[in-house]
Amino acid sequence: MTVTQLSPAPTAESDLDALLLAQKKAALADPMPDHASRIRRLDKLHNAILDNRDRMIAACRADFSNRAAAETEMAEIGPVLEGIAYYRKRLKKFMKPQRRHTPLVAMPARVEVHYQPVGVVGIVVPWNFPFFLGLSPLVGAIAAGNRAMIKTSEYAPASGALMQEMLAEIFAEDEITVVTGGVEVATTFTKLPFDHLVFTGSTQVGKIVMRAAAENLTPVTLELGGKSPAIIHPDYPLDEAASRIGFGKGFNAGQICVSPDYVLCPRDKVDAFAAAFTKAMSRSYPSLRDNDDYTAIITDQQKARLESYLSDAEAKGANVIRINPKDEEFTGTRKMPLTIVLGATDEMLVMQEEIFGPILPILPYDTMDAALAYVHERPRPLALYYFDWDKARGDDILARTHSGGVCINDTVMHVGVDDMPFGGIGPSGMGHYHGEEGFRTFSKAKGVLRKGKINATAFVAPPWGNFMYRQLMKMQALRFRKRKID
Ligand code: NAD
C-alpha cells in the first residue's frame, strides 16, 4: 500500500478541498467495501493503538501537563479497542440488507433496505479526550464502509500530532487522514461538503458548525455539552452517592462532557453530603500537586475560567470549599483542587455555564417534584444521574426526564458501553454513534424495491377505472374502510 501525506500538513482551504476530493474519488472507486476489508481496516487501527499505547499515554500527559495514565487507559485506549471488538463481532449482521414488507399495491416485488456507506465522514475533535473522541467515531465510520477526515483540537497538540502520525502509517491519505490546526482550519474544515459531519464540542460552536453544514445540507451528528445533574433520593446512603459521584467528578478533573455538573440533594442532607464527598475525594486523591493520579487542567485559560466561576460565586455569597487534603499551593501549576460550592444561585456563573472542571455545586431540594422541576426549567442535559435503590422510582425518573443518557446509581460509565447509542438531545446534541446506532448513522438506509418479470402495475395503470383498478380499490376498502379504528 502506498501512503502519501501532503507535506506540510494540510491546512489551507485548497489543501482541504483537494483531500476531500481525493477521498470522494477513492470512495467512488470502491463504493461498497466488503466485510473483510472493513475488518482489515479496524484490525490495523487495533494494532496501531496497541503499538502506540505508551506514546498515547505520554501525549495526553504532555497536553494536560499531567493526565493520569489510568485515565488514558480507561477512557482513550480501552473503549476504542472495545468498539473495534464490538463491530468485529456484529458487522456482518449489520451489513446485511433487511427484508421489509411489500404492500399490496407494489406486489409482486421484493422490498429491502440496503445499508450503504455514505462516503466521506468529517470528524471534529475537542481536547478533553483527544484520542477517544476522534477514534471512536472513526471506528463507526470505518465499520459502515466510509472514508474519513479528522480535525484534531488545537489545545491537545501532542495527542493530535500522534494521532496524525499513527493513522498516516496505516492508512492511505485518500482513505483516512488527520488534519491539525486551530479555529481557522476548523472553520474551513466544517464548511467542506462531507457526506456526514460529526462534531464533538461546545453547544455554542455546535451552532456555528450546524450552520456551516446547512450550506451543503451535510447531515450532522452533534455531540455537545451542558449541565448534567446528579439527583440523590432521600433514602440513598450518602457515602455511596459521594464515592459514585466523586468518581465521575474526579476523573480527568471533571473535564468530561458527562461529568456530573451539579448535585440535587435533599435539603437536610446537604452538609452531610458535602462532608461525605470531601472524605471520598480525600481518599481517592490524598494529595494533589505532585500526585500523578490527579489530572491537571488543559490550559491556563481554562483554569482561569474555572477560577473565575469560584471568585464570582464567592463574591455573590456562596460557600466555596476546596478539598485540599495536604493544604498544598497550586500557583505555577495547572492543577486545581476539587471544590464544592454551597449556596449557589442562578445569578452565579457556576450555575449559568457548563462547569467542565473539578467544581461541584450542591443544591438543596425539598421534594422530588421540585428537583425535577429544576431540571425541566433548564436545557435538556447530556446525562442525568439518579441515586436510588428503588427500581420503580428510578423508572418514574426515566419517564419524567429527557437527557442524552442516564446512569442509575453511577456516573459517566454509560459512555463506555458499546452496545447502546451515545448522543445528546436538544442543546446537548443530536444524533447518535456507538454500537448499532453508530453503524446506521454512518450508513445510508437505502430503500430498494426489486421487481421481477411480472409487472402487476400494468394491469392497474391508466386509463383509470379499469377492471383491475376497481378490484384493487375494493380490496383496499375491505382492508381499511370497513374496519374503522375505534
Ligand atoms: P470547542 O467547541 O471549543 O471546540 C471543539 C472543536 O471545534 C475543536 O476542534 C475546535 O478547533 C473546533 N472549533 C472551534 N471553533 C470553531 C468554529 N468557529 N467553527 C468550527 N469549528 C470550531 O470545544 P472544546 O473546548 O474543545 O471542548 C469542550 C466542549 O466539548 C464542552 O462543552 C464539552 O461538553 C463538549 N464535549 C462533548 C462531548 C460529547 O460527546 N457530547 C465530548 C467531549 C466534549
PDB file of N, CA, C and O and ligand atoms in Angstrom, residues 124-129 132-133 151-155 181-190 199-206 208-209 212 222-226 255-258 302 354 356 382 415 422-424 428-429 433, ligand 1:
ATOM      1  N   VAL A 124     -14.791  16.235  13.885  1.00  0.00           N
ATOM      2  CA  VAL A 124     -14.134  17.341  14.600  1.00  0.00           C
ATOM      3  C   VAL A 124     -14.015  16.963  16.078  1.00  0.00           C
ATOM      4  O   VAL A 124     -14.995  16.564  16.700  1.00  0.00           O
ATOM      5  N   VAL A 125     -12.804  17.114  16.612  1.00  0.00           N
ATOM      6  CA  VAL A 125     -12.478  16.551  17.934  1.00  0.00           C
ATOM      7  C   VAL A 125     -12.201  17.673  18.948  1.00  0.00           C
ATOM      8  O   VAL A 125     -11.496  18.619  18.632  1.00  0.00           O
ATOM      9  N   PRO A 126     -12.717  17.553  20.167  1.00  0.00           N
ATOM     10  CA  PRO A 126     -12.355  18.519  21.216  1.00  0.00           C
ATOM     11  C   PRO A 126     -11.081  18.052  21.938  1.00  0.00           C
ATOM     12  O   PRO A 126     -10.524  17.013  21.590  1.00  0.00           O
ATOM     13  N   TRP A 127     -10.665  18.794  22.975  1.00  0.00           N
ATOM     14  CA  TRP A 127      -9.388  18.471  23.605  1.00  0.00           C
ATOM     15  C   TRP A 127      -9.490  17.500  24.770  1.00  0.00           C
ATOM     16  O   TRP A 127      -8.494  16.938  25.200  1.00  0.00           O
ATOM     17  N   ASN A 128     -10.693  17.288  25.303  1.00  0.00           N
ATOM     18  CA  ASN A 128     -10.724  16.609  26.618  1.00  0.00           C
ATOM     19  C   ASN A 128     -10.413  15.112  26.554  1.00  0.00           C
ATOM     20  O   ASN A 128      -9.799  14.582  27.472  1.00  0.00           O
ATOM     21  N   PHE A 129     -10.836  14.450  25.468  1.00  0.00           N
ATOM     22  CA  PHE A 129     -10.384  13.068  25.219  1.00  0.00           C
ATOM     23  C   PHE A 129      -9.905  13.045  23.768  1.00  0.00           C
ATOM     24  O   PHE A 129     -10.637  12.627  22.864  1.00  0.00           O
ATOM     25  N   PHE A 132      -9.905   9.350  22.016  1.00  0.00           N
ATOM     26  CA  PHE A 132     -11.191   8.648  22.014  1.00  0.00           C
ATOM     27  C   PHE A 132     -12.232   9.361  21.134  1.00  0.00           C
ATOM     28  O   PHE A 132     -12.955   8.718  20.369  1.00  0.00           O
ATOM     29  N   LEU A 133     -12.273  10.690  21.229  1.00  0.00           N
ATOM     30  CA  LEU A 133     -13.340  11.404  20.526  1.00  0.00           C
ATOM     31  C   LEU A 133     -13.053  11.575  19.028  1.00  0.00           C
ATOM     32  O   LEU A 133     -13.914  11.996  18.277  1.00  0.00           O
ATOM     33  N   LYS A 151     -10.345  16.262  12.209  1.00  0.00           N
ATOM     34  CA  LYS A 151      -9.714  17.532  12.603  1.00  0.00           C
ATOM     35  C   LYS A 151      -9.520  17.483  14.122  1.00  0.00           C
ATOM     36  O   LYS A 151     -10.481  17.392  14.886  1.00  0.00           O
ATOM     37  N   THR A 152      -8.255  17.556  14.551  1.00  0.00           N
ATOM     38  CA  THR A 152      -7.941  17.444  15.983  1.00  0.00           C
ATOM     39  C   THR A 152      -8.071  18.814  16.667  1.00  0.00           C
ATOM     40  O   THR A 152      -8.230  19.835  16.007  1.00  0.00           O
ATOM     41  N   SER A 153      -7.943  18.814  17.995  1.00  0.00           N
ATOM     42  CA  SER A 153      -8.074  20.072  18.735  1.00  0.00           C
ATOM     43  C   SER A 153      -6.715  20.755  18.890  1.00  0.00           C
ATOM     44  O   SER A 153      -5.721  20.111  19.223  1.00  0.00           O
ATOM     45  N   GLU A 154      -6.726  22.051  18.710  1.00  0.00           N
ATOM     46  CA  GLU A 154      -5.503  22.855  18.852  1.00  0.00           C
ATOM     47  C   GLU A 154      -5.002  22.861  20.296  1.00  0.00           C
ATOM     48  O   GLU A 154      -3.856  23.182  20.563  1.00  0.00           O
ATOM     49  N   TYR A 155      -5.881  22.501  21.246  1.00  0.00           N
ATOM     50  CA  TYR A 155      -5.484  22.535  22.658  1.00  0.00           C
ATOM     51  C   TYR A 155      -4.900  21.204  23.138  1.00  0.00           C
ATOM     52  O   TYR A 155      -4.511  21.096  24.298  1.00  0.00           O
ATOM     53  N   GLY A 181      -4.742  21.859  13.531  1.00  0.00           N
ATOM     54  CA  GLY A 181      -4.839  23.308  13.344  1.00  0.00           C
ATOM     55  C   GLY A 181      -5.881  23.921  14.253  1.00  0.00           C
ATOM     56  O   GLY A 181      -6.581  23.212  14.975  1.00  0.00           O
ATOM     57  N   GLY A 182      -5.955  25.249  14.213  1.00  0.00           N
ATOM     58  CA  GLY A 182      -6.822  25.996  15.112  1.00  0.00           C
ATOM     59  C   GLY A 182      -8.188  26.295  14.514  1.00  0.00           C
ATOM     60  O   GLY A 182      -8.646  25.616  13.585  1.00  0.00           O
ATOM     61  N   VAL A 183      -8.785  27.369  15.027  1.00  0.00           N
ATOM     62  CA  VAL A 183     -10.166  27.706  14.650  1.00  0.00           C
ATOM     63  C   VAL A 183     -10.297  27.962  13.152  1.00  0.00           C
ATOM     64  O   VAL A 183     -11.292  27.578  12.530  1.00  0.00           O
ATOM     65  N   GLU A 184      -9.236  28.581  12.574  1.00  0.00           N
ATOM     66  CA  GLU A 184      -9.317  28.888  11.143  1.00  0.00           C
ATOM     67  C   GLU A 184      -9.467  27.605  10.322  1.00  0.00           C
ATOM     68  O   GLU A 184     -10.318  27.530   9.427  1.00  0.00           O
ATOM     69  N   VAL A 185      -8.621  26.630  10.658  1.00  0.00           N
ATOM     70  CA  VAL A 185      -8.690  25.337   9.948  1.00  0.00           C
ATOM     71  C   VAL A 185     -10.043  24.684  10.219  1.00  0.00           C
ATOM     72  O   VAL A 185     -10.694  24.155   9.309  1.00  0.00           O
ATOM     73  N   ALA A 186     -10.466  24.757  11.493  1.00  0.00           N
ATOM     74  CA  ALA A 186     -11.744  24.134  11.873  1.00  0.00           C
ATOM     75  C   ALA A 186     -12.889  24.755  11.075  1.00  0.00           C
ATOM     76  O   ALA A 186     -13.802  24.057  10.620  1.00  0.00           O
ATOM     77  N   THR A 187     -12.834  26.074  10.903  1.00  0.00           N
ATOM     78  CA  THR A 187     -13.894  26.766  10.176  1.00  0.00           C
ATOM     79  C   THR A 187     -13.936  26.290   8.729  1.00  0.00           C
ATOM     80  O   THR A 187     -15.004  25.971   8.188  1.00  0.00           O
ATOM     81  N   THR A 188     -12.757  26.228   8.099  1.00  0.00           N
ATOM     82  CA  THR A 188     -12.696  25.748   6.713  1.00  0.00           C
ATOM     83  C   THR A 188     -13.154  24.297   6.640  1.00  0.00           C
ATOM     84  O   THR A 188     -13.925  23.915   5.747  1.00  0.00           O
ATOM     85  N   PHE A 189     -12.688  23.512   7.601  1.00  0.00           N
ATOM     86  CA  PHE A 189     -12.998  22.073   7.625  1.00  0.00           C
ATOM     87  C   PHE A 189     -14.509  21.845   7.667  1.00  0.00           C
ATOM     88  O   PHE A 189     -15.052  21.046   6.916  1.00  0.00           O
ATOM     89  N   THR A 190     -15.178  22.583   8.555  1.00  0.00           N
ATOM     90  CA  THR A 190     -16.613  22.320   8.748  1.00  0.00           C
ATOM     91  C   THR A 190     -17.466  22.862   7.593  1.00  0.00           C
ATOM     92  O   THR A 190     -18.661  22.584   7.534  1.00  0.00           O
ATOM     93  N   PHE A 199     -19.478  16.396  14.929  1.00  0.00           N
ATOM     94  CA  PHE A 199     -18.807  17.455  15.680  1.00  0.00           C
ATOM     95  C   PHE A 199     -18.953  17.153  17.164  1.00  0.00           C
ATOM     96  O   PHE A 199     -20.072  16.984  17.663  1.00  0.00           O
ATOM     97  N   THR A 200     -17.835  17.105  17.875  1.00  0.00           N
ATOM     98  CA  THR A 200     -17.883  16.988  19.331  1.00  0.00           C
ATOM     99  C   THR A 200     -17.269  18.251  19.898  1.00  0.00           C
ATOM    100  O   THR A 200     -16.115  18.583  19.588  1.00  0.00           O
ATOM    101  N   GLY A 201     -18.019  18.967  20.706  1.00  0.00           N
ATOM    102  CA  GLY A 201     -17.510  20.220  21.276  1.00  0.00           C
ATOM    103  C   GLY A 201     -18.619  20.956  21.990  1.00  0.00           C
ATOM    104  O   GLY A 201     -19.634  20.357  22.388  1.00  0.00           O
ATOM    105  N   SER A 202     -18.449  22.250  22.130  1.00  0.00           N
ATOM    106  CA  SER A 202     -19.391  23.032  22.928  1.00  0.00           C
ATOM    107  C   SER A 202     -20.690  23.292  22.152  1.00  0.00           C
ATOM    108  O   SER A 202     -20.706  23.284  20.913  1.00  0.00           O
ATOM    109  N   THR A 203     -21.741  23.556  22.895  1.00  0.00           N
ATOM    110  CA  THR A 203     -23.040  23.865  22.294  1.00  0.00           C
ATOM    111  C   THR A 203     -22.928  25.120  21.423  1.00  0.00           C
ATOM    112  O   THR A 203     -23.481  25.179  20.317  1.00  0.00           O
ATOM    113  N   GLN A 204     -22.167  26.095  21.932  1.00  0.00           N
ATOM    114  CA  GLN A 204     -22.001  27.368  21.213  1.00  0.00           C
ATOM    115  C   GLN A 204     -21.361  27.145  19.832  1.00  0.00           C
ATOM    116  O   GLN A 204     -21.881  27.614  18.813  1.00  0.00           O
ATOM    117  N   VAL A 205     -20.259  26.401  19.778  1.00  0.00           N
ATOM    118  CA  VAL A 205     -19.601  26.151  18.488  1.00  0.00           C
ATOM    119  C   VAL A 205     -20.451  25.184  17.651  1.00  0.00           C
ATOM    120  O   VAL A 205     -20.487  25.284  16.422  1.00  0.00           O
ATOM    121  N   GLY A 206     -21.172  24.294  18.323  1.00  0.00           N
ATOM    122  CA  GLY A 206     -22.059  23.362  17.606  1.00  0.00           C
ATOM    123  C   GLY A 206     -23.044  24.103  16.708  1.00  0.00           C
ATOM    124  O   GLY A 206     -23.338  23.664  15.597  1.00  0.00           O
ATOM    125  N   ILE A 208     -22.556  27.019  15.284  1.00  0.00           N
ATOM    126  CA  ILE A 208     -21.805  27.551  14.130  1.00  0.00           C
ATOM    127  C   ILE A 208     -21.574  26.418  13.119  1.00  0.00           C
ATOM    128  O   ILE A 208     -21.740  26.594  11.914  1.00  0.00           O
ATOM    129  N   VAL A 209     -21.215  25.256  13.642  1.00  0.00           N
ATOM    130  CA  VAL A 209     -20.906  24.119  12.770  1.00  0.00           C
ATOM    131  C   VAL A 209     -22.162  23.667  12.022  1.00  0.00           C
ATOM    132  O   VAL A 209     -22.124  23.377  10.823  1.00  0.00           O
ATOM    133  N   ALA A 212     -22.802  25.983   9.179  1.00  0.00           N
ATOM    134  CA  ALA A 212     -21.872  25.744   8.069  1.00  0.00           C
ATOM    135  C   ALA A 212     -22.294  24.496   7.293  1.00  0.00           C
ATOM    136  O   ALA A 212     -22.305  24.494   6.057  1.00  0.00           O
ATOM    137  N   LEU A 222     -24.177  15.971  16.294  1.00  0.00           N
ATOM    138  CA  LEU A 222     -23.584  16.970  17.186  1.00  0.00           C
ATOM    139  C   LEU A 222     -23.488  16.380  18.583  1.00  0.00           C
ATOM    140  O   LEU A 222     -24.511  16.037  19.195  1.00  0.00           O
ATOM    141  N   GLU A 223     -22.268  16.233  19.058  1.00  0.00           N
ATOM    142  CA  GLU A 223     -22.038  15.716  20.412  1.00  0.00           C
ATOM    143  C   GLU A 223     -21.612  16.905  21.261  1.00  0.00           C
ATOM    144  O   GLU A 223     -20.447  17.307  21.236  1.00  0.00           O
ATOM    145  N   LEU A 224     -22.559  17.485  21.984  1.00  0.00           N
ATOM    146  CA  LEU A 224     -22.304  18.763  22.658  1.00  0.00           C
ATOM    147  C   LEU A 224     -22.225  18.587  24.170  1.00  0.00           C
ATOM    148  O   LEU A 224     -22.070  17.483  24.669  1.00  0.00           O
ATOM    149  N   GLY A 225     -22.328  19.709  24.868  1.00  0.00           N
ATOM    150  CA  GLY A 225     -22.136  19.640  26.318  1.00  0.00           C
ATOM    151  C   GLY A 225     -23.379  20.061  27.071  1.00  0.00           C
ATOM    152  O   GLY A 225     -24.493  19.881  26.601  1.00  0.00           O
ATOM    153  N   GLY A 226     -23.182  20.620  28.258  1.00  0.00           N
ATOM    154  CA  GLY A 226     -24.308  21.068  29.065  1.00  0.00           C
ATOM    155  C   GLY A 226     -24.086  20.739  30.525  1.00  0.00           C
ATOM    156  O   GLY A 226     -23.000  20.294  30.917  1.00  0.00           O
ATOM    157  N   GLN A 255     -13.179  17.257  33.558  1.00  0.00           N
ATOM    158  CA  GLN A 255     -13.199  17.758  32.171  1.00  0.00           C
ATOM    159  C   GLN A 255     -13.780  16.673  31.259  1.00  0.00           C
ATOM    160  O   GLN A 255     -13.120  16.125  30.385  1.00  0.00           O
ATOM    161  N   ILE A 256     -15.027  16.366  31.511  1.00  0.00           N
ATOM    162  CA  ILE A 256     -15.759  15.335  30.748  1.00  0.00           C
ATOM    163  C   ILE A 256     -17.120  15.927  30.418  1.00  0.00           C
ATOM    164  O   ILE A 256     -17.763  16.534  31.276  1.00  0.00           O
ATOM    165  N   CYS A 257     -17.568  15.675  29.182  1.00  0.00           N
ATOM    166  CA  CYS A 257     -18.871  16.218  28.780  1.00  0.00           C
ATOM    167  C   CYS A 257     -19.980  15.678  29.666  1.00  0.00           C
ATOM    168  O   CYS A 257     -20.979  16.356  29.872  1.00  0.00           O
ATOM    169  N   VAL A 258     -19.815  14.449  30.183  1.00  0.00           N
ATOM    170  CA  VAL A 258     -20.869  13.842  31.003  1.00  0.00           C
ATOM    171  C   VAL A 258     -20.530  13.861  32.494  1.00  0.00           C
ATOM    172  O   VAL A 258     -21.162  13.149  33.282  1.00  0.00           O
ATOM    173  N   GLN A 302      -8.283  27.832  30.589  1.00  0.00           N
ATOM    174  CA  GLN A 302      -9.374  27.024  31.159  1.00  0.00           C
ATOM    175  C   GLN A 302      -9.333  27.099  32.683  1.00  0.00           C
ATOM    176  O   GLN A 302     -10.370  27.174  33.343  1.00  0.00           O
ATOM    177  N   GLU A 354     -21.710  25.647  31.641  1.00  0.00           N
ATOM    178  CA  GLU A 354     -21.239  24.274  31.856  1.00  0.00           C
ATOM    179  C   GLU A 354     -19.920  24.356  32.624  1.00  0.00           C
ATOM    180  O   GLU A 354     -19.049  25.164  32.285  1.00  0.00           O
ATOM    181  N   PHE A 356     -17.399  21.832  33.460  1.00  0.00           N
ATOM    182  CA  PHE A 356     -16.307  21.196  32.718  1.00  0.00           C
ATOM    183  C   PHE A 356     -14.974  21.313  33.461  1.00  0.00           C
ATOM    184  O   PHE A 356     -13.944  21.696  32.903  1.00  0.00           O
ATOM    185  N   LEU A 382     -26.925  16.375  28.735  1.00  0.00           N
ATOM    186  CA  LEU A 382     -26.316  15.240  28.029  1.00  0.00           C
ATOM    187  C   LEU A 382     -26.456  13.959  28.853  1.00  0.00           C
ATOM    188  O   LEU A 382     -26.622  12.877  28.315  1.00  0.00           O
ATOM    189  N   VAL A 415     -20.908   5.898  28.903  1.00  0.00           N
ATOM    190  CA  VAL A 415     -20.240   6.293  27.651  1.00  0.00           C
ATOM    191  C   VAL A 415     -19.384   5.136  27.107  1.00  0.00           C
ATOM    192  O   VAL A 415     -19.212   4.994  25.906  1.00  0.00           O
ATOM    193  N   PHE A 422     -24.909   6.614  21.906  1.00  0.00           N
ATOM    194  CA  PHE A 422     -24.447   7.745  22.700  1.00  0.00           C
ATOM    195  C   PHE A 422     -24.759   9.022  21.932  1.00  0.00           C
ATOM    196  O   PHE A 422     -24.460   9.134  20.744  1.00  0.00           O
ATOM    197  N   GLY A 423     -25.344  10.001  22.624  1.00  0.00           N
ATOM    198  CA  GLY A 423     -25.657  11.265  21.969  1.00  0.00           C
ATOM    199  C   GLY A 423     -26.596  12.075  22.824  1.00  0.00           C
ATOM    200  O   GLY A 423     -27.268  11.526  23.704  1.00  0.00           O
ATOM    201  N   GLY A 424     -26.621  13.373  22.599  1.00  0.00           N
ATOM    202  CA  GLY A 424     -27.433  14.259  23.419  1.00  0.00           C
ATOM    203  C   GLY A 424     -28.820  14.474  22.851  1.00  0.00           C
ATOM    204  O   GLY A 424     -29.261  13.788  21.917  1.00  0.00           O
ATOM    205  N   SER A 428     -27.907  19.625  24.090  1.00  0.00           N
ATOM    206  CA  SER A 428     -26.751  18.765  24.381  1.00  0.00           C
ATOM    207  C   SER A 428     -26.382  17.882  23.184  1.00  0.00           C
ATOM    208  O   SER A 428     -25.459  17.075  23.279  1.00  0.00           O
ATOM    209  N   GLY A 429     -27.068  18.056  22.079  1.00  0.00           N
ATOM    210  CA  GLY A 429     -26.639  17.370  20.862  1.00  0.00           C
ATOM    211  C   GLY A 429     -27.757  16.751  20.066  1.00  0.00           C
ATOM    212  O   GLY A 429     -28.918  16.793  20.459  1.00  0.00           O
ATOM    213  N   TYR A 433     -23.919   7.931  17.980  1.00  0.00           N
ATOM    214  CA  TYR A 433     -22.989   6.928  17.468  1.00  0.00           C
ATOM    215  C   TYR A 433     -22.752   5.903  18.558  1.00  0.00           C
ATOM    216  O   TYR A 433     -23.504   5.856  19.534  1.00  0.00           O
TER     217      TYR A 433
HETATM  218  P1  NAD B   1     -14.976  23.674  21.282  1.00  0.00           P
HETATM  219  O1  NAD B   1     -16.382  23.713  20.799  1.00  0.00           O
HETATM  220  O2  NAD B   1     -14.333  24.941  21.655  1.00  0.00           O
HETATM  221  O3  NAD B   1     -14.027  23.008  20.165  1.00  0.00           O
HETATM  222  C1  NAD B   1     -14.264  21.745  19.601  1.00  0.00           C
HETATM  223  C2  NAD B   1     -13.649  21.662  18.216  1.00  0.00           C
HETATM  224  O4  NAD B   1     -14.268  22.640  17.406  1.00  0.00           O
HETATM  225  C3  NAD B   1     -12.144  21.927  18.158  1.00  0.00           C
HETATM  226  O5  NAD B   1     -11.545  21.009  17.262  1.00  0.00           O
HETATM  227  C4  NAD B   1     -12.062  23.331  17.594  1.00  0.00           C
HETATM  228  O6  NAD B   1     -10.913  23.520  16.801  1.00  0.00           O
HETATM  229  C5  NAD B   1     -13.300  23.397  16.724  1.00  0.00           C
HETATM  230  N1  NAD B   1     -13.808  24.772  16.549  1.00  0.00           N
HETATM  231  C6  NAD B   1     -13.631  25.831  17.374  1.00  0.00           C
HETATM  232  N2  NAD B   1     -14.246  26.927  16.873  1.00  0.00           N
HETATM  233  C7  NAD B   1     -14.820  26.543  15.708  1.00  0.00           C
HETATM  234  C8  NAD B   1     -15.597  27.223  14.709  1.00  0.00           C
HETATM  235  N3  NAD B   1     -15.895  28.520  14.824  1.00  0.00           N
HETATM  236  N4  NAD B   1     -16.030  26.515  13.629  1.00  0.00           N
HETATM  237  C9  NAD B   1     -15.740  25.193  13.518  1.00  0.00           C
HETATM  238  N5  NAD B   1     -15.011  24.507  14.424  1.00  0.00           N
HETATM  239  C10 NAD B   1     -14.558  25.163  15.506  1.00  0.00           C
HETATM  240  O7  NAD B   1     -14.958  22.624  22.485  1.00  0.00           O
HETATM  241  P2  NAD B   1     -13.740  22.202  23.416  1.00  0.00           P
HETATM  242  O8  NAD B   1     -13.417  23.323  24.343  1.00  0.00           O
HETATM  243  O9  NAD B   1     -12.648  21.590  22.614  1.00  0.00           O
HETATM  244  O10 NAD B   1     -14.436  21.010  24.241  1.00  0.00           O
HETATM  245  C11 NAD B   1     -15.257  21.248  25.342  1.00  0.00           C
HETATM  246  C12 NAD B   1     -16.724  21.119  24.991  1.00  0.00           C
HETATM  247  O11 NAD B   1     -16.963  19.906  24.292  1.00  0.00           O
HETATM  248  C13 NAD B   1     -17.603  21.053  26.226  1.00  0.00           C
HETATM  249  O12 NAD B   1     -18.747  21.833  26.020  1.00  0.00           O
HETATM  250  C14 NAD B   1     -17.969  19.581  26.322  1.00  0.00           C
HETATM  251  O13 NAD B   1     -19.170  19.312  26.996  1.00  0.00           O
HETATM  252  C15 NAD B   1     -18.052  19.206  24.885  1.00  0.00           C
HETATM  253  N6  NAD B   1     -17.847  17.774  24.711  1.00  0.00           N
HETATM  254  C16 NAD B   1     -18.883  16.998  24.324  1.00  0.00           C
HETATM  255  C17 NAD B   1     -18.711  15.628  24.208  1.00  0.00           C
HETATM  256  C18 NAD B   1     -19.835  14.728  23.787  1.00  0.00           C
HETATM  257  O14 NAD B   1     -19.554  13.591  23.453  1.00  0.00           O
HETATM  258  N7  NAD B   1     -21.078  15.171  23.796  1.00  0.00           N
HETATM  259  C19 NAD B   1     -17.471  15.065  24.487  1.00  0.00           C
HETATM  260  C20 NAD B   1     -16.438  15.895  24.877  1.00  0.00           C
HETATM  261  C21 NAD B   1     -16.629  17.251  24.987  1.00  0.00           C
END
